[in-house]
Amino acid sequence: MKYKLIRSRRKTLGLEVRNGEVTVRAPLFAARSAIDAFVASHSDWIEERLRREQERQQSLAGVKRLTEQELEALRVQAKTIFPRRVSCYAPLVGVVPGRITVRSQRTKWGSCSAKGNLNFNCLLLLAPPEVLDSVVVHELCHLKQMNHSARFYEEVLRVFPDYKRCDRWLKENGAALLARLPE
């Protein structure tokens, strides 16, 4: 099976399937024969991921893309909505966020900088309101815990008990939202 190999100072072998490409991450001195055996032993898993990815691509082929004007209108609307939602949840989390930026990213729903600045994807306005709120709470909780530890998720669930359902919705439907971005 063909794959892209990335060597680094890691201790274990890892596999990733993305955009129809298999990537193996390996320790610097791992023998090529060991890497090939690792890939071969995971061939069923790789084939399943490739199949799922192809099905997802086919299901997204009919998604109507936003025009540049529609996307800009969404960004403008998001610049009002996100600060409101942040100001609603920040006191519940117990944090004071910095600057709020709205973007139209292809891979992220939100992010948080070490300086406390928050970034949100305007496409969240196309999701149910509670899903948008779950991402706001997620990013606000990063101002307390800059990781995805058990303590981080305890904080998220304390503020937003329905987080897991909303996160699942985003995992199941997020690709269709992202597919709406103009090419």
PDB file of C-alpha atoms in Angstrom:
ATOM      1  CA  MET A   1       0.000   0.000   0.000  1.00  0.00           C
ATOM      2  CA  LYS A   2       1.314   3.429  -0.957  1.00  0.00           C
ATOM      3  CA  TYR A   3       1.809   5.954   1.859  1.00  0.00           C
ATOM      4  CA  LYS A   4       3.545   9.200   2.722  1.00  0.00           C
ATOM      5  CA  LEU A   5       6.168   8.831   5.478  1.00  0.00           C
ATOM      6  CA  ILE A   6       6.935  11.570   7.993  1.00  0.00           C
ATOM      7  CA  ARG A   7       9.720  10.904  10.450  1.00  0.00           C
ATOM      8  CA  SER A   8      10.063  12.861  13.675  1.00  0.00           C
ATOM      9  CA  ARG A   9      11.252  12.574  17.263  1.00  0.00           C
ATOM     10  CA  ARG A  10       8.202  10.586  18.275  1.00  0.00           C
ATOM     11  CA  LYS A  11       8.276   7.206  19.979  1.00  0.00           C
ATOM     12  CA  THR A  12       5.409   5.392  18.263  1.00  0.00           C
ATOM     13  CA  LEU A  13       4.041   4.779  14.784  1.00  0.00           C
ATOM     14  CA  GLY A  14       0.856   6.588  13.773  1.00  0.00           C
ATOM     15  CA  LEU A  15      -1.533   6.488  10.825  1.00  0.00           C
ATOM     16  CA  GLU A  16      -3.672   9.167   9.249  1.00  0.00           C
ATOM     17  CA  VAL A  17      -6.008   9.024   6.264  1.00  0.00           C
ATOM     18  CA  ARG A  18      -6.934  12.387   4.781  1.00  0.00           C
ATOM     19  CA  ASN A  19      -7.947  13.480   1.287  1.00  0.00           C
ATOM     20  CA  GLY A  20      -7.416   9.986  -0.073  1.00  0.00           C
ATOM     21  CA  GLU A  21      -3.825   9.896   1.160  1.00  0.00           C
ATOM     22  CA  VAL A  22      -2.347   7.614   3.807  1.00  0.00           C
ATOM     23  CA  THR A  23       0.282   9.227   6.033  1.00  0.00           C
ATOM     24  CA  VAL A  24       2.485   7.294   8.425  1.00  0.00           C
ATOM     25  CA  ARG A  25       4.269   9.151  11.206  1.00  0.00           C
ATOM     26  CA  ALA A  26       7.288   7.264  12.483  1.00  0.00           C
ATOM     27  CA  PRO A  27      10.224   7.647  14.856  1.00  0.00           C
ATOM     28  CA  LEU A  28      13.430   8.844  13.203  1.00  0.00           C
ATOM     29  CA  PHE A  29      15.153   5.477  13.360  1.00  0.00           C
ATOM     30  CA  ALA A  30      12.247   3.085  12.767  1.00  0.00           C
ATOM     31  CA  ALA A  31      13.154   0.410  10.227  1.00  0.00           C
ATOM     32  CA  ARG A  32      11.322   0.637   6.921  1.00  0.00           C
ATOM     33  CA  SER A  33      10.384  -3.036   7.220  1.00  0.00           C
ATOM     34  CA  ALA A  34       8.715  -2.356  10.589  1.00  0.00           C
ATOM     35  CA  ILE A  35       6.824   0.570   9.102  1.00  0.00           C
ATOM     36  CA  ASP A  36       5.654  -1.532   6.130  1.00  0.00           C
ATOM     37  CA  ALA A  37       4.519  -4.299   8.502  1.00  0.00           C
ATOM     38  CA  PHE A  38       2.645  -1.734  10.613  1.00  0.00           C
ATOM     39  CA  VAL A  39       0.817  -0.422   7.540  1.00  0.00           C
ATOM     40  CA  ALA A  40       0.013  -3.952   6.360  1.00  0.00           C
ATOM     41  CA  SER A  41      -1.373  -4.898   9.776  1.00  0.00           C
ATOM     42  CA  HIS A  42      -3.726  -1.909   9.628  1.00  0.00           C
ATOM     43  CA  SER A  43      -4.808  -2.360   6.009  1.00  0.00           C
ATOM     44  CA  ASP A  44      -8.451  -3.117   6.915  1.00  0.00           C
ATOM     45  CA  TRP A  45      -8.646   0.065   9.019  1.00  0.00           C
ATOM     46  CA  ILE A  46      -7.045   2.109   6.213  1.00  0.00           C
ATOM     47  CA  GLU A  47      -9.418   0.704   3.576  1.00  0.00           C
ATOM     48  CA  GLU A  48     -12.425   1.454   5.792  1.00  0.00           C
ATOM     49  CA  ARG A  49     -11.270   5.070   6.317  1.00  0.00           C
ATOM     50  CA  LEU A  50     -10.684   5.524   2.576  1.00  0.00           C
ATOM     51  CA  ARG A  51     -14.147   4.111   1.830  1.00  0.00           C
ATOM     52  CA  ARG A  52     -15.825   6.389   4.384  1.00  0.00           C
ATOM     53  CA  GLU A  53     -13.960   9.396   3.052  1.00  0.00           C
ATOM     54  CA  GLN A  54     -15.063   8.619  -0.502  1.00  0.00           C
ATOM     55  CA  GLU A  55     -18.696   8.226   0.624  1.00  0.00           C
ATOM     56  CA  ARG A  56     -18.524  11.547   2.449  1.00  0.00           C
ATOM     57  CA  GLN A  57     -17.071  13.267  -0.629  1.00  0.00           C
ATOM     58  CA  GLN A  58     -19.914  11.864  -2.765  1.00  0.00           C
ATOM     59  CA  SER A  59     -22.580  12.941  -0.283  1.00  0.00           C
ATOM     60  CA  LEU A  60     -21.170  16.477  -0.217  1.00  0.00           C
ATOM     61  CA  ALA A  61     -21.021  16.796  -3.998  1.00  0.00           C
ATOM     62  CA  GLY A  62     -24.562  18.196  -4.136  1.00  0.00           C
ATOM     63  CA  VAL A  63     -24.140  20.772  -1.351  1.00  0.00           C
ATOM     64  CA  LYS A  64     -24.985  24.300  -2.505  1.00  0.00           C
ATOM     65  CA  ARG A  65     -22.017  26.620  -2.030  1.00  0.00           C
ATOM     66  CA  LEU A  66     -22.441  30.106  -0.669  1.00  0.00           C
ATOM     67  CA  THR A  67     -21.683  33.015  -2.956  1.00  0.00           C
ATOM     68  CA  GLU A  68     -18.982  35.480  -1.866  1.00  0.00           C
ATOM     69  CA  GLN A  69     -21.782  37.989  -1.097  1.00  0.00           C
ATOM     70  CA  GLU A  70     -23.651  35.457   1.067  1.00  0.00           C
ATOM     71  CA  LEU A  71     -20.452  34.583   2.906  1.00  0.00           C
ATOM     72  CA  GLU A  72     -19.689  38.247   3.555  1.00  0.00           C
ATOM     73  CA  ALA A  73     -23.236  38.795   4.866  1.00  0.00           C
ATOM     74  CA  LEU A  74     -22.723  35.827   7.203  1.00  0.00           C
ATOM     75  CA  ARG A  75     -19.432  37.330   8.453  1.00  0.00           C
ATOM     76  CA  VAL A  76     -21.095  40.675   9.144  1.00  0.00           C
ATOM     77  CA  GLN A  77     -23.915  39.007  11.062  1.00  0.00           C
ATOM     78  CA  ALA A  78     -21.413  36.849  12.986  1.00  0.00           C
ATOM     79  CA  LYS A  79     -19.501  39.953  14.148  1.00  0.00           C
ATOM     80  CA  THR A  80     -22.614  40.919  16.109  1.00  0.00           C
ATOM     81  CA  ILE A  81     -23.748  37.483  17.271  1.00  0.00           C
ATOM     82  CA  PHE A  82     -20.457  36.057  18.589  1.00  0.00           C
ATOM     83  CA  PRO A  83     -19.676  38.975  20.937  1.00  0.00           C
ATOM     84  CA  ARG A  84     -23.220  38.682  22.344  1.00  0.00           C
ATOM     85  CA  ARG A  85     -22.891  34.961  22.958  1.00  0.00           C
ATOM     86  CA  VAL A  86     -19.406  35.392  24.442  1.00  0.00           C
ATOM     87  CA  SER A  87     -20.658  38.103  26.832  1.00  0.00           C
ATOM     88  CA  CYS A  88     -23.501  35.786  27.866  1.00  0.00           C
ATOM     89  CA  TYR A  89     -21.256  32.823  28.703  1.00  0.00           C
ATOM     90  CA  ALA A  90     -17.993  34.474  29.855  1.00  0.00           C
ATOM     91  CA  PRO A  91     -19.338  35.295  33.353  1.00  0.00           C
ATOM     92  CA  LEU A  92     -20.622  31.717  33.719  1.00  0.00           C
ATOM     93  CA  VAL A  93     -17.176  30.374  32.857  1.00  0.00           C
ATOM     94  CA  GLY A  94     -15.532  33.058  35.006  1.00  0.00           C
ATOM     95  CA  VAL A  95     -13.220  34.527  32.372  1.00  0.00           C
ATOM     96  CA  VAL A  96     -12.640  37.838  30.614  1.00  0.00           C
ATOM     97  CA  PRO A  97     -11.869  37.204  26.938  1.00  0.00           C
ATOM     98  CA  GLY A  98      -9.773  39.440  24.730  1.00  0.00           C
ATOM     99  CA  ARG A  99     -10.498  40.296  21.115  1.00  0.00           C
ATOM    100  CA  ILE A 100     -13.113  38.326  19.158  1.00  0.00           C
ATOM    101  CA  THR A 101     -12.423  37.621  15.493  1.00  0.00           C
ATOM    102  CA  VAL A 102     -14.725  36.044  12.907  1.00  0.00           C
ATOM    103  CA  ARG A 103     -13.281  33.961  10.086  1.00  0.00           C
ATOM    104  CA  SER A 104     -14.424  31.511   7.440  1.00  0.00           C
ATOM    105  CA  GLN A 105     -11.995  28.665   8.007  1.00  0.00           C
ATOM    106  CA  ARG A 106     -12.033  25.322   6.250  1.00  0.00           C
ATOM    107  CA  THR A 107     -10.935  23.235   9.231  1.00  0.00           C
ATOM    108  CA  LYS A 108     -11.710  24.923  12.566  1.00  0.00           C
ATOM    109  CA  TRP A 109     -14.881  26.031  14.310  1.00  0.00           C
ATOM    110  CA  GLY A 110     -13.078  28.124  16.869  1.00  0.00           C
ATOM    111  CA  SER A 111      -9.755  28.759  18.519  1.00  0.00           C
ATOM    112  CA  CYS A 112      -8.294  30.554  21.491  1.00  0.00           C
ATOM    113  CA  SER A 113      -4.891  32.250  21.752  1.00  0.00           C
ATOM    114  CA  ALA A 114      -2.651  32.353  24.798  1.00  0.00           C
ATOM    115  CA  LYS A 115      -3.469  36.085  25.024  1.00  0.00           C
ATOM    116  CA  GLY A 116      -7.150  35.244  25.460  1.00  0.00           C
ATOM    117  CA  ASN A 117      -8.269  36.226  21.977  1.00  0.00           C
ATOM    118  CA  LEU A 118     -11.065  34.145  20.469  1.00  0.00           C
ATOM    119  CA  ASN A 119     -11.659  33.196  16.831  1.00  0.00           C
ATOM    120  CA  PHE A 120     -14.907  31.745  15.503  1.00  0.00           C
ATOM    121  CA  ASN A 121     -15.991  30.353  12.150  1.00  0.00           C
ATOM    122  CA  CYS A 122     -18.907  32.323  10.669  1.00  0.00           C
ATOM    123  CA  LEU A 123     -20.346  29.087   9.251  1.00  0.00           C
ATOM    124  CA  LEU A 124     -21.509  28.264  12.782  1.00  0.00           C
ATOM    125  CA  LEU A 125     -24.399  30.636  12.094  1.00  0.00           C
ATOM    126  CA  LEU A 126     -25.740  27.932   9.754  1.00  0.00           C
ATOM    127  CA  ALA A 127     -25.828  25.422  12.646  1.00  0.00           C
ATOM    128  CA  PRO A 128     -28.497  25.245  15.352  1.00  0.00           C
ATOM    129  CA  PRO A 129     -28.001  28.069  17.918  1.00  0.00           C
ATOM    130  CA  GLU A 130     -27.114  25.648  20.701  1.00  0.00           C
ATOM    131  CA  VAL A 131     -24.271  24.248  18.575  1.00  0.00           C
ATOM    132  CA  LEU A 132     -22.863  27.749  18.128  1.00  0.00           C
ATOM    133  CA  ASP A 133     -23.148  28.264  21.899  1.00  0.00           C
ATOM    134  CA  SER A 134     -21.329  24.971  22.571  1.00  0.00           C
ATOM    135  CA  VAL A 135     -18.347  26.186  20.525  1.00  0.00           C
ATOM    136  CA  VAL A 136     -18.378  29.540  22.338  1.00  0.00           C
ATOM    137  CA  VAL A 137     -18.312  27.766  25.707  1.00  0.00           C
ATOM    138  CA  HIS A 138     -15.584  25.387  24.486  1.00  0.00           C
ATOM    139  CA  GLU A 139     -13.314  28.282  23.518  1.00  0.00           C
ATOM    140  CA  LEU A 140     -14.072  30.264  26.674  1.00  0.00           C
ATOM    141  CA  CYS A 141     -13.140  27.243  28.789  1.00  0.00           C
ATOM    142  CA  HIS A 142      -9.764  27.214  27.046  1.00  0.00           C
ATOM    143  CA  LEU A 143      -9.068  30.504  28.817  1.00  0.00           C
ATOM    144  CA  LYS A 144      -8.996  28.424  32.015  1.00  0.00           C
ATOM    145  CA  GLN A 145      -7.538  25.183  30.618  1.00  0.00           C
ATOM    146  CA  MET A 146      -5.416  25.447  27.458  1.00  0.00           C
ATOM    147  CA  ASN A 147      -5.806  21.730  26.754  1.00  0.00           C
ATOM    148  CA  HIS A 148      -8.435  19.037  26.274  1.00  0.00           C
ATOM    149  CA  SER A 149      -7.967  17.348  29.642  1.00  0.00           C
ATOM    150  CA  ALA A 150     -10.669  15.790  31.778  1.00  0.00           C
ATOM    151  CA  ARG A 151     -10.696  19.000  33.863  1.00  0.00           C
ATOM    152  CA  PHE A 152     -11.291  21.036  30.710  1.00  0.00           C
ATOM    153  CA  TYR A 153     -14.318  18.928  29.740  1.00  0.00           C
ATOM    154  CA  GLU A 154     -15.641  19.015  33.309  1.00  0.00           C
ATOM    155  CA  GLU A 155     -15.650  22.810  33.055  1.00  0.00           C
ATOM    156  CA  VAL A 156     -17.348  22.753  29.631  1.00  0.00           C
ATOM    157  CA  LEU A 157     -20.059  20.389  30.893  1.00  0.00           C
ATOM    158  CA  ARG A 158     -20.561  22.437  34.066  1.00  0.00           C
ATOM    159  CA  VAL A 159     -21.410  25.495  31.976  1.00  0.00           C
ATOM    160  CA  PHE A 160     -23.032  23.715  29.030  1.00  0.00           C
ATOM    161  CA  PRO A 161     -24.467  20.305  30.050  1.00  0.00           C
ATOM    162  CA  ASP A 162     -25.697  19.561  26.497  1.00  0.00           C
ATOM    163  CA  TYR A 163     -22.189  19.945  25.055  1.00  0.00           C
ATOM    164  CA  LYS A 164     -21.709  16.307  24.014  1.00  0.00           C
ATOM    165  CA  ARG A 165     -24.895  16.267  21.924  1.00  0.00           C
ATOM    166  CA  CYS A 166     -23.916  19.510  20.187  1.00  0.00           C
ATOM    167  CA  ASP A 167     -20.373  18.282  19.589  1.00  0.00           C
ATOM    168  CA  ARG A 168     -21.801  15.100  18.019  1.00  0.00           C
ATOM    169  CA  TRP A 169     -24.067  17.225  15.783  1.00  0.00           C
ATOM    170  CA  LEU A 170     -21.036  19.172  14.596  1.00  0.00           C
ATOM    171  CA  LYS A 171     -19.052  15.990  13.920  1.00  0.00           C
ATOM    172  CA  GLU A 172     -21.952  14.529  11.917  1.00  0.00           C
ATOM    173  CA  ASN A 173     -22.965  17.690  10.037  1.00  0.00           C
ATOM    174  CA  GLY A 174     -19.901  19.905  10.080  1.00  0.00           C
ATOM    175  CA  ALA A 175     -18.469  18.647   6.790  1.00  0.00           C
ATOM    176  CA  ALA A 176     -21.672  19.705   5.004  1.00  0.00           C
ATOM    177  CA  LEU A 177     -21.354  23.206   6.499  1.00  0.00           C
ATOM    178  CA  LEU A 178     -17.706  23.492   5.499  1.00  0.00           C
ATOM    179  CA  ALA A 179     -18.578  22.302   1.980  1.00  0.00           C
ATOM    180  CA  ARG A 180     -20.711  25.443   1.620  1.00  0.00           C
ATOM    181  CA  LEU A 181     -17.616  27.664   1.470  1.00  0.00           C
ATOM    182  CA  PRO A 182     -16.992  29.137  -1.986  1.00  0.00           C
ATOM    183  CA  GLU A 183     -14.187  27.461  -3.931  1.00  0.00           C
TER     184      GLU A 183
END
